[in-house]
CSV table of C-alpha atoms in Angstrom, one decimal:
chain,number,residue,atom,x,y,z
A,424,UNK,CA,223.6,62.1,172.5
A,425,UNK,CA,219.9,62.3,171.5
A,426,UNK,CA,219.0,62.4,167.9
A,427,UNK,CA,216.4,64.6,166.3
A,428,UNK,CA,213.5,62.6,164.9
A,429,UNK,CA,213.9,62.1,161.2
A,430,UNK,CA,211.4,64.2,159.2
A,431,UNK,CA,209.7,62.1,156.5
A,432,UNK,CA,207.2,63.1,153.8
A,433,UNK,CA,203.8,64.3,155.0
A,434,UNK,CA,202.2,60.9,154.2
A,435,UNK,CA,204.8,59.0,156.1
A,436,UNK,CA,204.8,61.1,159.3
A,437,UNK,CA,203.1,59.4,162.2
A,438,UNK,CA,201.4,60.6,165.4
A,439,UNK,CA,204.3,59.2,167.4
A,440,UNK,CA,206.7,61.4,165.3
A,441,UNK,CA,204.6,64.4,166.3
A,442,UNK,CA,204.6,63.3,169.9
A,443,UNK,CA,208.4,63.0,170.0
A,444,UNK,CA,208.8,66.4,168.4
A,445,UNK,CA,206.4,68.1,170.8
A,446,UNK,CA,207.7,66.2,173.8
A,447,UNK,CA,204.3,64.8,174.7
A,448,UNK,CA,202.6,61.4,174.6
A,449,UNK,CA,200.8,60.2,171.5
A,450,UNK,CA,197.5,60.2,173.5
A,451,UNK,CA,198.0,64.0,174.1
A,452,UNK,CA,198.5,64.5,170.4
A,453,UNK,CA,195.3,62.6,169.7
A,454,UNK,CA,193.4,64.7,172.2
A,455,UNK,CA,194.8,68.0,170.9
A,456,UNK,CA,193.7,67.1,167.4
A,457,UNK,CA,190.4,65.4,168.1
A,458,UNK,CA,189.2,66.8,171.4
A,459,UNK,CA,190.9,70.1,171.7
A,460,UNK,CA,188.6,71.2,174.6
A,461,UNK,CA,190.3,68.6,176.8
A,462,UNK,CA,193.8,70.1,176.2
A,463,UNK,CA,195.2,73.4,177.5
A,464,UNK,CA,195.7,76.1,174.8
A,465,UNK,CA,199.4,76.2,175.5
A,466,UNK,CA,199.8,72.4,175.0
A,467,UNK,CA,197.6,72.4,171.9
A,468,UNK,CA,199.8,75.2,170.4
A,469,UNK,CA,202.9,73.1,171.1
A,470,UNK,CA,201.3,70.1,169.4
A,471,UNK,CA,200.2,72.1,166.4
A,472,UNK,CA,203.6,73.6,165.9
A,473,UNK,CA,205.0,70.1,165.6
A,474,UNK,CA,202.2,69.1,163.3
A,475,UNK,CA,203.0,72.0,161.0
A,476,UNK,CA,206.8,71.5,161.1
A,477,UNK,CA,206.5,67.8,160.2
A,478,UNK,CA,203.6,68.2,157.8
A,479,UNK,CA,201.6,65.6,159.6
A,480,UNK,CA,198.2,64.7,158.1
A,481,UNK,CA,195.9,62.6,160.4
A,482,UNK,CA,194.6,59.4,158.9
A,483,UNK,CA,190.8,59.7,159.0
A,484,UNK,CA,190.4,56.0,158.3
A,485,UNK,CA,192.8,55.0,161.1
A,486,UNK,CA,191.1,57.3,163.6
A,487,UNK,CA,187.7,55.9,162.6
A,488,UNK,CA,188.8,52.4,163.1
A,489,UNK,CA,190.5,53.2,166.5
A,490,UNK,CA,187.5,55.1,167.9
A,491,UNK,CA,184.6,53.7,165.9
A,492,UNK,CA,183.8,57.3,165.1
A,493,UNK,CA,184.5,59.5,162.1
A,494,UNK,CA,184.1,62.8,164.1
A,495,UNK,CA,182.0,64.1,161.2
A,496,UNK,CA,178.3,65.2,161.3
A,497,UNK,CA,176.2,65.3,158.2
A,498,UNK,CA,174.1,68.5,157.9
A,499,UNK,CA,171.3,68.5,155.2
A,500,UNK,CA,169.8,71.8,154.3
A,501,UNK,CA,167.5,72.8,151.4
A,502,UNK,CA,169.5,75.9,150.2
A,503,UNK,CA,173.0,77.4,150.4
A,504,UNK,CA,171.7,80.7,149.0
A,505,UNK,CA,169.2,81.4,151.8
A,506,UNK,CA,170.5,83.4,154.7
A,507,UNK,CA,168.2,81.5,157.0
A,508,UNK,CA,170.2,78.3,156.5
A,509,UNK,CA,173.6,80.0,156.4
A,510,UNK,CA,172.9,81.4,159.9
A,511,UNK,CA,171.9,78.0,161.1
A,512,UNK,CA,175.1,76.5,159.7
A,513,UNK,CA,177.2,79.1,161.5
A,514,UNK,CA,175.6,78.1,164.8
A,515,UNK,CA,176.3,74.4,164.1
A,516,UNK,CA,179.9,75.0,163.1
A,517,UNK,CA,180.6,76.9,166.3
A,518,UNK,CA,179.6,73.9,168.4
A,519,UNK,CA,181.1,71.2,166.3
A,520,UNK,CA,184.5,72.9,165.9
A,521,UNK,CA,184.8,73.2,169.7
A,522,UNK,CA,184.2,69.5,170.0
A,523,UNK,CA,186.6,68.6,167.3
A,524,UNK,CA,184.0,67.6,164.7
A,525,UNK,CA,183.7,68.5,161.0
A,526,UNK,CA,180.6,69.2,159.0
A,527,UNK,CA,179.6,67.3,155.8
A,528,UNK,CA,177.1,69.7,154.2
A,529,UNK,CA,174.5,68.5,151.7
A,530,UNK,CA,172.2,70.9,149.7
A,531,UNK,CA,169.0,69.2,148.7
A,532,UNK,CA,167.5,72.2,146.8
A,533,UNK,CA,164.1,71.5,148.4
A,534,UNK,CA,164.0,68.1,146.6
A,535,UNK,CA,163.2,65.0,148.7
A,536,UNK,CA,164.7,62.6,146.2
A,537,UNK,CA,167.9,64.6,146.0
A,538,UNK,CA,168.1,64.7,149.8
A,539,UNK,CA,167.8,60.8,149.8
A,540,UNK,CA,170.6,60.6,147.3
A,541,UNK,CA,172.8,62.9,149.4
A,542,UNK,CA,172.2,60.7,152.5
A,543,UNK,CA,173.2,57.6,150.5
A,544,UNK,CA,176.3,59.2,149.2
A,545,UNK,CA,177.5,60.6,152.6
A,546,UNK,CA,176.8,57.4,154.4
A,547,UNK,CA,180.1,56.2,152.8
A,548,UNK,CA,181.9,58.7,155.0
A,549,UNK,CA,180.4,57.1,158.1
A,550,UNK,CA,179.1,60.3,159.8
A,551,UNK,CA,178.4,60.0,163.5
A,552,UNK,CA,175.1,61.7,163.3
A,553,UNK,CA,172.8,63.8,161.1
A,554,UNK,CA,171.2,67.3,161.4
A,555,UNK,CA,168.1,67.6,159.2
A,556,UNK,CA,166.0,70.5,158.1
A,557,UNK,CA,162.3,70.1,158.6
A,558,UNK,CA,160.2,67.0,159.6
A,559,UNK,CA,159.0,65.6,156.3
A,560,UNK,CA,161.4,63.3,154.4
A,561,UNK,CA,161.0,60.4,152.0
A,562,UNK,CA,160.1,57.0,153.5
A,563,UNK,CA,163.4,55.4,152.3
A,564,UNK,CA,165.3,58.3,154.0
A,565,UNK,CA,163.9,57.5,157.4
A,566,UNK,CA,164.5,53.8,156.8
A,567,UNK,CA,168.2,54.4,156.1
A,568,UNK,CA,168.6,56.4,159.3
A,569,UNK,CA,167.1,53.5,161.3
A,570,UNK,CA,169.1,50.9,159.5
A,571,UNK,CA,172.4,52.7,160.2
A,572,UNK,CA,171.3,53.6,163.7
A,573,UNK,CA,172.3,57.2,163.1
A,574,UNK,CA,171.4,59.7,165.8
A,575,UNK,CA,169.4,62.5,164.1
A,576,UNK,CA,168.1,65.9,165.2
A,577,UNK,CA,165.4,67.7,163.2
A,578,UNK,CA,165.7,71.5,162.9
A,579,UNK,CA,163.3,74.4,162.3
A,580,UNK,CA,160.1,72.8,163.4
A,581,UNK,CA,158.6,70.8,166.3
A,582,UNK,CA,157.4,67.2,166.3
A,583,UNK,CA,155.3,65.3,168.9
A,584,UNK,CA,156.3,61.8,167.9
A,585,UNK,CA,159.4,61.3,170.0
A,586,UNK,CA,162.0,62.5,167.4
A,587,UNK,CA,164.6,64.9,168.7
A,588,UNK,CA,163.8,68.4,167.3
A,589,UNK,CA,164.9,72.0,167.8
A,590,UNK,CA,162.9,74.9,166.4
A,591,UNK,CA,159.7,76.7,166.9
A,592,UNK,CA,156.0,76.3,165.8
A,593,UNK,CA,155.7,77.5,162.2
A,594,UNK,CA,151.9,77.5,162.6
A,595,UNK,CA,151.9,79.6,165.7
A,596,UNK,CA,154.3,82.1,164.1
A,597,UNK,CA,152.0,82.4,161.0
A,598,UNK,CA,149.0,82.9,163.3
A,599,UNK,CA,150.7,85.4,165.5
A,600,UNK,CA,151.7,87.8,162.6
A,601,UNK,CA,148.2,87.5,161.1
A,602,UNK,CA,146.6,88.4,164.5
A,603,UNK,CA,148.8,91.4,164.6
A,604,UNK,CA,147.5,92.6,161.3
A,605,UNK,CA,143.9,92.0,162.5
A,606,UNK,CA,144.7,94.0,165.6
A,607,UNK,CA,145.7,96.9,163.3
A,608,UNK,CA,142.2,96.9,161.9
A,609,UNK,CA,142.9,95.0,158.7
A,610,UNK,CA,140.2,92.5,157.5
A,611,UNK,CA,141.1,91.6,153.9
A,612,UNK,CA,144.6,90.1,154.6
A,613,UNK,CA,146.3,88.4,151.7
A,614,UNK,CA,149.0,85.7,151.8
A,615,UNK,CA,151.9,85.6,149.4
A,616,UNK,CA,153.7,82.2,149.4
A,617,UNK,CA,156.7,81.0,147.4
A,618,UNK,CA,158.7,77.8,147.3
A,619,UNK,CA,155.8,76.1,149.2
A,620,UNK,CA,158.0,73.8,151.3
A,621,UNK,CA,156.5,72.3,154.5
A,622,UNK,CA,157.4,75.3,156.6
A,623,UNK,CA,155.7,77.8,154.3
A,624,UNK,CA,152.6,75.7,154.2
A,625,UNK,CA,152.5,75.5,158.0
A,626,UNK,CA,152.7,79.4,158.1
A,627,UNK,CA,149.8,79.4,155.7
A,628,UNK,CA,147.9,77.0,158.0
A,629,UNK,CA,148.5,79.4,160.9
A,630,UNK,CA,147.4,82.4,158.8
A,631,UNK,CA,144.2,80.6,157.8
A,632,UNK,CA,143.5,79.6,161.4
A,633,UNK,CA,143.8,83.1,162.7
A,634,UNK,CA,141.5,84.5,160.0
A,635,UNK,CA,139.0,81.8,160.7
A,636,UNK,CA,139.0,82.7,164.4
A,637,UNK,CA,138.2,86.3,163.4
A,638,UNK,CA,135.5,85.2,160.9
A,639,UNK,CA,137.2,86.7,157.9
A,640,UNK,CA,139.1,84.0,156.0
A,641,UNK,CA,138.9,84.4,152.3
A,642,UNK,CA,140.6,81.8,150.1
A,643,UNK,CA,140.6,84.3,147.2
A,644,UNK,CA,143.2,86.3,149.0
A,645,UNK,CA,145.9,83.6,148.7
A,646,UNK,CA,148.6,83.7,146.0
A,647,UNK,CA,150.9,80.7,146.0
A,648,UNK,CA,153.8,80.0,143.6
A,649,UNK,CA,156.1,76.9,143.9
A,650,UNK,CA,159.0,78.8,142.3
A,651,UNK,CA,162.0,79.9,144.5
A,652,UNK,CA,161.3,83.2,146.2
A,653,UNK,CA,162.9,86.5,145.3
A,654,UNK,CA,162.3,90.3,145.7
A,655,UNK,CA,161.3,90.4,142.1
A,656,UNK,CA,158.7,87.7,142.7
A,657,UNK,CA,157.4,89.8,145.7
A,658,UNK,CA,156.9,92.8,143.5
A,659,UNK,CA,155.2,90.7,140.8
A,660,UNK,CA,152.9,89.0,143.2
A,661,UNK,CA,151.9,92.3,144.7
A,662,UNK,CA,150.8,93.4,141.2
A,663,UNK,CA,148.8,90.2,140.7
A,664,UNK,CA,147.2,90.5,144.2
A,665,UNK,CA,146.0,94.1,143.7
A,666,UNK,CA,144.8,93.4,140.2
A,667,UNK,CA,142.7,90.5,141.4
A,668,UNK,CA,141.7,91.9,144.7
A,669,UNK,CA,142.0,95.7,144.9
A,670,UNK,CA,140.1,95.6,148.2
A,671,UNK,CA,143.1,93.7,149.9
A,672,UNK,CA,144.3,95.9,152.8
A,673,UNK,CA,147.2,93.8,154.1
A,674,UNK,CA,149.7,91.2,153.0
A,675,UNK,CA,151.5,88.5,155.0
A,676,UNK,CA,154.4,87.4,152.9
A,677,UNK,CA,155.9,84.0,153.7
A,678,UNK,CA,159.4,85.4,153.9
A,679,UNK,CA,161.2,88.8,153.9
A,680,UNK,CA,162.4,88.5,150.3
A,681,UNK,CA,158.8,88.6,149.1
A,682,UNK,CA,157.9,91.3,151.6
A,683,UNK,CA,160.8,93.6,150.6
A,684,UNK,CA,159.9,93.2,146.9
A,685,UNK,CA,156.3,94.1,147.7
A,686,UNK,CA,157.3,97.1,149.7
A,687,UNK,CA,159.5,98.4,146.8
A,688,UNK,CA,156.6,98.0,144.4
A,689,UNK,CA,154.3,99.9,146.7
A,690,UNK,CA,156.8,102.7,146.8
A,691,UNK,CA,157.0,102.7,142.9
A,692,UNK,CA,153.2,102.8,142.6
A,693,UNK,CA,152.7,105.4,145.4
A,694,UNK,CA,150.7,103.0,147.6
A,695,UNK,CA,150.6,104.3,151.2
A,696,UNK,CA,152.0,101.7,153.6
A,697,UNK,CA,150.5,100.8,156.0
A,698,UNK,CA,147.5,103.2,155.6
A,699,UNK,CA,146.3,101.7,152.3
A,700,UNK,CA,148.2,98.4,152.5
A,701,UNK,CA,150.1,96.9,155.4
A,702,UNK,CA,152.9,94.5,154.6
A,703,UNK,CA,154.5,91.9,156.9
A,704,UNK,CA,157.3,89.4,156.3
A,705,UNK,CA,158.9,86.4,158.0
A,706,UNK,CA,162.5,85.7,159.4
A,707,UNK,CA,163.7,89.2,160.1
A,708,UNK,CA,166.6,89.2,157.7
A,709,UNK,CA,169.0,92.1,158.1
A,710,UNK,CA,167.5,94.3,155.3
A,711,UNK,CA,164.1,94.2,157.0
A,712,UNK,CA,164.9,97.0,159.5
A,713,UNK,CA,166.4,99.1,156.7
A,714,UNK,CA,163.4,99.2,154.3
A,715,UNK,CA,161.3,102.2,153.7
A,716,UNK,CA,159.1,101.9,155.7
A,717,UNK,CA,160.8,99.4,158.0
A,718,UNK,CA,159.4,95.9,157.7
A,719,UNK,CA,157.2,94.2,160.3
A,720,UNK,CA,158.3,90.6,160.4
A,721,UNK,CA,158.8,87.5,162.5
A,722,UNK,CA,162.2,87.1,164.1
A,723,UNK,CA,163.3,83.4,164.0
A,724,UNK,CA,166.2,82.0,166.2
A,725,UNK,CA,168.2,80.5,163.3
A,726,UNK,CA,171.7,80.6,164.7
A,727,UNK,CA,170.5,79.4,168.1
A,728,UNK,CA,168.6,76.5,166.5
A,729,UNK,CA,171.9,75.4,164.9
A,730,UNK,CA,173.7,75.7,168.3
A,731,UNK,CA,171.2,73.8,170.3
A,732,UNK,CA,170.6,71.2,167.6
A,733,UNK,CA,174.4,70.5,167.4
A,734,UNK,CA,174.6,70.2,171.2
A,735,UNK,CA,171.7,67.8,171.3
A,736,UNK,CA,173.2,65.6,168.5
A,737,UNK,CA,176.7,65.5,170.2
A,738,UNK,CA,174.9,64.4,173.5
A,739,UNK,CA,173.2,61.6,171.5
A,740,UNK,CA,176.5,60.6,169.9
A,741,UNK,CA,178.0,60.3,173.4
A,742,UNK,CA,175.1,58.1,174.5
A,743,UNK,CA,173.6,60.8,176.7
A,744,UNK,CA,170.1,62.2,176.6
A,745,UNK,CA,169.7,65.6,174.9
A,746,UNK,CA,168.6,68.6,176.9
A,747,UNK,CA,165.1,68.0,175.6
A,748,UNK,CA,163.6,65.9,172.9
A,749,UNK,CA,161.4,68.8,171.8
A,750,UNK,CA,163.2,72.1,172.3
A,751,UNK,CA,161.0,75.1,171.4
A,752,UNK,CA,163.1,78.2,171.0
A,753,UNK,CA,160.1,80.4,170.1
A,754,UNK,CA,159.9,83.4,167.8
A,755,UNK,CA,159.4,87.2,168.2
A,756,UNK,CA,157.2,89.7,166.4
A,757,UNK,CA,159.3,92.7,165.1
A,758,UNK,CA,156.6,95.4,164.9
A,759,UNK,CA,157.8,98.1,162.6
A,760,UNK,CA,156.2,100.9,160.5
A,761,UNK,CA,155.1,98.7,157.5
A,762,UNK,CA,152.1,97.6,159.6
């Protein structure tokens, strides 16, 4: 007469116990837990029922030693309060979960030294690869990646130096929205910039290039603040801009937060938008289409960047070539009534 497997405490239950309870092999249990895409949904449900009934907790250290992989990916972003990066994380998580990987998330707060400390701390968890925001990082950071031979994919921007990157041209996007304002007949176009990270500065570079092409660049129409952006800052910067340059007839704000704040201040002051002052933002966050007037902005493929970056990294982890070393997902101008 067969005996039921003896149920031990969660810490003492083994993969073989789960296999016996589910009536499958230990290899099938391992695949169901670590590579669920290789197991049928019905079989995976059967395994998971046994896992839940026995209280089995996989040993991360044991699986790492057995496979030489931790099945984790380190994702370093500069902010957890910015919708842009939350959308990117959602795309990454979708791909990694399907492949049986977990995310280790580090928030650098736009600080290169803090980003370096995060990398050093998370290396103890032996991630299989790293997804990074932007292209500029501290020299010791890049050295650590090379020393540990960690596959890395850079997100949100494009490089031409052989690094794997997924994003779009920040400069081209900044130039494109500026050209749109020029096409609307605006000639004294100001720039409102906050945070001043590398991506904001590249948008500023694109803005300057487009104005130079049109022969109307004016450095006196730039207002830059390294503090974190907010709608309040956008309203305050609009006040500063019009006090300093009442002839300003358009504003390109480096993100939608600033632009929405500027639009709100225009409404409070009775400034006609876009007749007196056109306003444009960047990123096309959800509130942009619901402003009064609706905000002209640049739509960026944040979620798709996360999806494609994660796919590229998984290919590199498997020893395969990514779809492309330099994957340009482009951007789109969302032309609305604020311009």
